[in-house]
Tab-separated table of C-alpha atoms in Angstrom:
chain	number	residue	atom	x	y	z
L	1	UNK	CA	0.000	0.000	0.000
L	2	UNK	CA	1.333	3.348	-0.872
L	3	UNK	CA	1.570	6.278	1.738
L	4	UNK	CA	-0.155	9.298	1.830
L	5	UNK	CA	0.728	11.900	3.955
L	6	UNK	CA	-0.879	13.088	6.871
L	7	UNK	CA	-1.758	16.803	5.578
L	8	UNK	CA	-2.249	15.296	2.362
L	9	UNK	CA	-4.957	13.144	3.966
L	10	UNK	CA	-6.219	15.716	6.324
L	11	UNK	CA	-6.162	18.385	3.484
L	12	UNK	CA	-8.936	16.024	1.113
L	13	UNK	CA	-10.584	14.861	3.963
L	14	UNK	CA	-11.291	18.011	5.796
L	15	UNK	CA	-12.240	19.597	2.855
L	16	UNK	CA	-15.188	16.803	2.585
L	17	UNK	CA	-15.937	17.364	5.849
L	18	UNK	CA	-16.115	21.233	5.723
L	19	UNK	CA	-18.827	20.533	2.683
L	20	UNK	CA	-20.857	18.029	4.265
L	21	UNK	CA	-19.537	15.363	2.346
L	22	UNK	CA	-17.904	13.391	5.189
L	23	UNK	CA	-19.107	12.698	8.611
L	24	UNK	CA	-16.719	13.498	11.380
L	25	UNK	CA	-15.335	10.086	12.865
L	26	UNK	CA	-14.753	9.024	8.867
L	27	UNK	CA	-12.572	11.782	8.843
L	28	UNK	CA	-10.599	11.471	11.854
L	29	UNK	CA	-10.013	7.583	11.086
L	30	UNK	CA	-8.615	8.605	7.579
L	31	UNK	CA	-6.114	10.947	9.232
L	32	UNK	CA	-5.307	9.117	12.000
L	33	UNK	CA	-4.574	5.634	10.408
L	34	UNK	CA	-2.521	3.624	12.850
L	35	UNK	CA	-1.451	6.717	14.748
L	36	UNK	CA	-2.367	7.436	18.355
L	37	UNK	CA	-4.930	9.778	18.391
L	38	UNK	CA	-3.816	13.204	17.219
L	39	UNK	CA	-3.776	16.393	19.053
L	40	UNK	CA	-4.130	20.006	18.005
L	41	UNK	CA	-2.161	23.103	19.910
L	42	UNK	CA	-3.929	25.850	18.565
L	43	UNK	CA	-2.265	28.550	20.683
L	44	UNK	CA	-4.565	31.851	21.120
L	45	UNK	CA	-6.183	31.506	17.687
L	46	UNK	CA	-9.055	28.559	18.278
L	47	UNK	CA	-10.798	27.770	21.663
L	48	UNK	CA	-9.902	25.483	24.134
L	49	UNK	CA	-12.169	22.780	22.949
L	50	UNK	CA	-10.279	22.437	19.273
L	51	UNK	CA	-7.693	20.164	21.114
L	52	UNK	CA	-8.518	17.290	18.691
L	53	UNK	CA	-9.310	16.601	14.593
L	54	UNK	CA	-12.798	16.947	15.865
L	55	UNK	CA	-12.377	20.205	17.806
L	56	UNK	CA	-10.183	21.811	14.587
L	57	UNK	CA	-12.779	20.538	12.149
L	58	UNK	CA	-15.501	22.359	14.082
L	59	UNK	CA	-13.691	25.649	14.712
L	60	UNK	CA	-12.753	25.745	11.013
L	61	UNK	CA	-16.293	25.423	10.333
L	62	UNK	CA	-17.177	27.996	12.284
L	63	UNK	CA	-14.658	30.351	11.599
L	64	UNK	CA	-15.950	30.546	7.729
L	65	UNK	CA	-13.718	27.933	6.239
L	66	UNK	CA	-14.851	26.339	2.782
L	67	UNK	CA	-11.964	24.214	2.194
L	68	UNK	CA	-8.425	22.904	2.831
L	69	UNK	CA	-5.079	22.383	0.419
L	70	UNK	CA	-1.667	21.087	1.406
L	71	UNK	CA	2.240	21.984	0.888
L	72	UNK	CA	4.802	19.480	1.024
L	73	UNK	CA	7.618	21.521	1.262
L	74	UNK	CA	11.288	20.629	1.194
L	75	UNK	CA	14.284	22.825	1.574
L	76	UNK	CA	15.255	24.841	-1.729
L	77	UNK	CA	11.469	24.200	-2.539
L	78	UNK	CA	9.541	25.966	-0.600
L	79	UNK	CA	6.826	26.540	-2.871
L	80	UNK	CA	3.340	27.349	-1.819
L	81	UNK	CA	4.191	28.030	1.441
L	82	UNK	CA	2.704	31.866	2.708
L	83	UNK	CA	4.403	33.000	5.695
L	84	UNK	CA	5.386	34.431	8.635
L	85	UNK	CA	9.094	32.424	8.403
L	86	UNK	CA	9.094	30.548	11.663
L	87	UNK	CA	5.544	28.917	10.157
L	88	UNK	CA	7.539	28.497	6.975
L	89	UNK	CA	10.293	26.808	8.888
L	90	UNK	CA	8.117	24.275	10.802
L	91	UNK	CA	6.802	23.454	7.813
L	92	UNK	CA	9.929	22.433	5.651
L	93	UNK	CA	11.210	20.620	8.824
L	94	UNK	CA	7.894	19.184	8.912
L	95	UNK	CA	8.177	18.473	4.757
L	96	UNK	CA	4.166	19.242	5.114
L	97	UNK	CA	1.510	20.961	6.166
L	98	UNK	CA	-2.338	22.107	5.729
L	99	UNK	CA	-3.350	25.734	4.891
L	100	UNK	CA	-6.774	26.678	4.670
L	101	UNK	CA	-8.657	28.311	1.298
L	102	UNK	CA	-10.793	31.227	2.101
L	103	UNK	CA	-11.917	32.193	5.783
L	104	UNK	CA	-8.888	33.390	7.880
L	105	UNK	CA	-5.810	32.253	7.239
L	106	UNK	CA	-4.612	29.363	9.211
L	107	UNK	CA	-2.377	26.508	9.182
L	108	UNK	CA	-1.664	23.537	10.889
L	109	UNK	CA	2.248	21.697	10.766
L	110	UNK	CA	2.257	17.883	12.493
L	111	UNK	CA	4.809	17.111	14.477
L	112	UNK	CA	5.610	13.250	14.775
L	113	UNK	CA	7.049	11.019	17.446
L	114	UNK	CA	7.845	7.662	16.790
L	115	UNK	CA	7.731	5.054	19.517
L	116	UNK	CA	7.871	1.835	19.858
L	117	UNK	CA	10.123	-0.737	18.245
L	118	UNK	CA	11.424	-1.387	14.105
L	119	UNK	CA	8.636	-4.564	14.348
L	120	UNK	CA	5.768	-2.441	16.245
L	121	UNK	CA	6.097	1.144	15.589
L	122	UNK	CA	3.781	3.510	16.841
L	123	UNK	CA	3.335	7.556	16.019
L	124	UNK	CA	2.195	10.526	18.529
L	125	UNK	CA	1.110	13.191	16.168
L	126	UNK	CA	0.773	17.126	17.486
L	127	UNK	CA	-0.642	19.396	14.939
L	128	UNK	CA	0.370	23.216	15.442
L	129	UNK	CA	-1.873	25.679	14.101
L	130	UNK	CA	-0.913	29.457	13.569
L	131	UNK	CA	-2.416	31.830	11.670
L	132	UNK	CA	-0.402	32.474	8.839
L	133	UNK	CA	-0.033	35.173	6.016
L	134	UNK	CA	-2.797	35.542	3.227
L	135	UNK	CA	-1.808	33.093	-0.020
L	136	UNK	CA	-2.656	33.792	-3.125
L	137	UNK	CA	-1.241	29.880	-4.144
L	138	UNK	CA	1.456	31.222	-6.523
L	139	UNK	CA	3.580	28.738	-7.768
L	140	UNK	CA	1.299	25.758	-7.280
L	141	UNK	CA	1.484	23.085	-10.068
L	142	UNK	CA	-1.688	22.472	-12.077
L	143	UNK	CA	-3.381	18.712	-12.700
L	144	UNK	CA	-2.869	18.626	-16.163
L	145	UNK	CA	0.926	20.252	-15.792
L	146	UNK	CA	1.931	17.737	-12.738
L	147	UNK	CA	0.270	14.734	-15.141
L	148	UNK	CA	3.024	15.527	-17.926
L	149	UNK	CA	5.831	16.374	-15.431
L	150	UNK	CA	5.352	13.162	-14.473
L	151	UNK	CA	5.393	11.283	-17.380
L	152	UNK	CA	8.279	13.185	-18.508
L	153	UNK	CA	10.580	13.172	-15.151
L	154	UNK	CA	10.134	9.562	-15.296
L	155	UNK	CA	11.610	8.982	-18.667
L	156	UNK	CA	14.011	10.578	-18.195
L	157	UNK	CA	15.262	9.700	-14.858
L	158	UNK	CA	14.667	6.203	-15.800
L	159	UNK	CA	17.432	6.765	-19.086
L	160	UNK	CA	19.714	8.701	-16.303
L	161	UNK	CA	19.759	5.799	-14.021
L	162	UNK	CA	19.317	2.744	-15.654
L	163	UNK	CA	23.063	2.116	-16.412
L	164	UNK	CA	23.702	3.473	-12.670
L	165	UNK	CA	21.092	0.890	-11.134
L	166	UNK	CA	20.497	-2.176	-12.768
L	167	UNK	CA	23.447	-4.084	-11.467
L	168	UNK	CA	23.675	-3.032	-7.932
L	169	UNK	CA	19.981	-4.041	-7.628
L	170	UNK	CA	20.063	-7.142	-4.771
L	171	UNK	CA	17.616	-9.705	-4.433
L	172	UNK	CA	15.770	-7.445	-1.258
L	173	UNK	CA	15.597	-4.530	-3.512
L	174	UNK	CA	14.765	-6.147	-7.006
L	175	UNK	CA	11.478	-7.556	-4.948
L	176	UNK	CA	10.728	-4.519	-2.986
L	177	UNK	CA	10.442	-2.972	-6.823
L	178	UNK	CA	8.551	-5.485	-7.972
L	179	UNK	CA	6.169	-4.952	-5.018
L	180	UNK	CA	6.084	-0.965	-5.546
L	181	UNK	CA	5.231	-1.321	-9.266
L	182	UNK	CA	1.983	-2.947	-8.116
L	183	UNK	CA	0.919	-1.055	-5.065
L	184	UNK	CA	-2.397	0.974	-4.455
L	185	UNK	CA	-3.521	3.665	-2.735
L	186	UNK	CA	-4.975	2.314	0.458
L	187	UNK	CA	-9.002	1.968	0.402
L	188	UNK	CA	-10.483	4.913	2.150
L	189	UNK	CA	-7.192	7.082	2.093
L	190	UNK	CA	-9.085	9.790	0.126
L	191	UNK	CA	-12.994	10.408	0.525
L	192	UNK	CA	-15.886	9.160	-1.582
L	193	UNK	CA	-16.208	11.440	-4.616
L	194	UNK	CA	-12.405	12.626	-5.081
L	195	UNK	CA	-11.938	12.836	-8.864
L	196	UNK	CA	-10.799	9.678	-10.643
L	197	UNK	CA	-7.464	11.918	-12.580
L	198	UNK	CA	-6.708	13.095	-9.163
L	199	UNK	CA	-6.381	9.306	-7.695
L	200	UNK	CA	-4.715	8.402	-10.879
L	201	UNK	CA	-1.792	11.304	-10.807
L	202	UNK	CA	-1.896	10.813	-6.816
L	203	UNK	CA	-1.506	6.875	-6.880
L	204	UNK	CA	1.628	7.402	-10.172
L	205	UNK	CA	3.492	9.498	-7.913
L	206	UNK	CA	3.265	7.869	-4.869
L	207	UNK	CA	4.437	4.817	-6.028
L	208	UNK	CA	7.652	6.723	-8.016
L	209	UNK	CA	7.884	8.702	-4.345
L	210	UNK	CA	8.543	5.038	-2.789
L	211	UNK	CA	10.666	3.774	-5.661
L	212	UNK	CA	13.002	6.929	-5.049
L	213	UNK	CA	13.071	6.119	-1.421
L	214	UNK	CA	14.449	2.902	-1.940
L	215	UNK	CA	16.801	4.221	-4.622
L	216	UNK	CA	17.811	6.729	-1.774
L	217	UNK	CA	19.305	4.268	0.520
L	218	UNK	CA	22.284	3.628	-1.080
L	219	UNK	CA	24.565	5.201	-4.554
L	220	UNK	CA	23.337	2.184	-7.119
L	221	UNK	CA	25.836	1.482	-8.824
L	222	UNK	CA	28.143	4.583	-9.758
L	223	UNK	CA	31.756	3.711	-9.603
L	224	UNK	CA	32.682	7.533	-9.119
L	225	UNK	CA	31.828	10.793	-6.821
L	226	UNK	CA	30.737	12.136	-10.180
L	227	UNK	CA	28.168	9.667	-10.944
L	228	UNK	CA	26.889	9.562	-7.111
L	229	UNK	CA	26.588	13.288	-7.509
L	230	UNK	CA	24.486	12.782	-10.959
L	231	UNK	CA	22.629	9.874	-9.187
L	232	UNK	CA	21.466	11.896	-6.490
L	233	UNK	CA	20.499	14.764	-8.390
L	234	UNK	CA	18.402	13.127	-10.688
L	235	UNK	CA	16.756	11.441	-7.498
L	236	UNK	CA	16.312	15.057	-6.186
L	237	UNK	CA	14.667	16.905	-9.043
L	238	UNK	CA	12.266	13.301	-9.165
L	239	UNK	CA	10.952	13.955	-5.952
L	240	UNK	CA	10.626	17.472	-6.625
L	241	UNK	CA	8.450	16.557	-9.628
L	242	UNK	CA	6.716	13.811	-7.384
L	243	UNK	CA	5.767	16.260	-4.306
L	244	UNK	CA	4.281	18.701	-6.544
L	245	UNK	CA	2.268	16.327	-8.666
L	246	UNK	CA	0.705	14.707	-4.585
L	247	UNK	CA	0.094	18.550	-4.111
L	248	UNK	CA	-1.679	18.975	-7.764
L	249	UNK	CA	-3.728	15.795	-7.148
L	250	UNK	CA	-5.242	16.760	-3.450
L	251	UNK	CA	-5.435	20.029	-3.788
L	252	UNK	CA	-7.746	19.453	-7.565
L	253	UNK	CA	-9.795	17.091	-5.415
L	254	UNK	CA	-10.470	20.426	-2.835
L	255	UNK	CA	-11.364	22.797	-5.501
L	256	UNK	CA	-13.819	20.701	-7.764
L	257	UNK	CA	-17.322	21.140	-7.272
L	258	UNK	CA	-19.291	19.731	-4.226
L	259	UNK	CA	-22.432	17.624	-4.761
């Protein structure tokens, strides 16, 4: 199964909340997944009571807001992120957050503990809202833009690294490949209704997202700095390509008409 992240997830499925589209414990078991229950510090800017995804949900609503979209920030690609720069900050650390669309402008950064052991992990999640400056969404990536990125980062990363990575591939990795080429997007990560092109773009690049994290763990096969160097920065500008097209996918899904 292929991972979505959490603001990605909360993102879609507060949006179908916020337009009556989603009842309230579907959306907190879509967010949560195997986490612990979540909490929400919402400093001075929601009441006391938004201490949970059910409390945030509700003070959203009430505060006027139609609809969420996510950033999955990285450093040297900060794009779509609004402001102040300690919010900014949190959020690149982070490598996500939520912002909300119309209605004042908030967002929320999780912060994520692991515990547990390698064979039974578990996850204490702490989202921190702050208000945050007013976006206008410049530099997001449109559906139809992220579609052919995608099509045409893969080709050619796959020409780039093909003669760097097919012989250092091991038995462990060749079947963890296999694996990833097949894998889905989870049943119920994304609510009832979310357009079929968004799932399809969404599902492409989070399987490519997992591929590159394998190809991460080690330099393939390059037999000199040089082609680790080229290696990694054809990884690099993959995932850029890859983050922006998860963006493009959920944040479609927010905008498109209710029913």
């Amino acid at each position: 199964m292929l991972d979505i992240p959490r603001s990605a997830r909360l993102a879609a499925w507060g949006t179908a909340w916020l337009q009556g589209r989603a009842s309230t414990g579907g959306v907190v078991r879509a967010v949560t997944g195997e986490d612990e229950p979540h909490v929400v510090e919402p400093a001075d800017l929601l009441p006391p009571a938004a201490a949970d995804l059910e409390g945030l949900l509700v003070a959203l609503r009430e505060a006027g807001v139609p609809a969420l979209r996510v950033v999955l920030p990285v450093p040297g690609d900060p794009v779509g992120l609004p402001g102040p720069p300690p919010f900014n900050a949190a959020a690149i650390e982070a490598g996500e957050c939520v912002l909300t669309m119309g209605g004042p402008a908030w967002g929320a950064v999780p912060e994520v503990t692991e515990f547990g052991s390698e064979w039974e992990p578990g996850y204490l999640v702490s989202w921190h809202a702050r208000p945050v400056n007013e976006s206008r969404y410049l530099g997001d990536v449109g559906l139809a833009e992220a579609e052919r990125a995608l099509r045409e980062g893969l080709l050619d990363a796959t020409a780039r690294l093909t003669r760097l990575d097919v012989a250092a591939l091991g038995p462990d990795a060749a079947e963890q490949l296999r694996r990833l080429r097949r894998a889905e997007i989870p049943p119920g990560v994304l609510p009832a209704g979310t357009p079929a092109r968004s799932l399809q773009v969404l599902s492409t690049a989070g399987r490519l997202r997992a591929v590159l994290s394998l190809a991460a763990q080690d330099d393939g096969a390059a037999v000199n700095v040089f082609e680790a160097q080229e290696r990694a920065r054809t990884l690099r500008e993959l995932d850029v390509v890859c983050r922006h097209a998860v963006v493009a996918a959920v944040n479609a899904a927010t905008t498109a008409p209710s029913h």
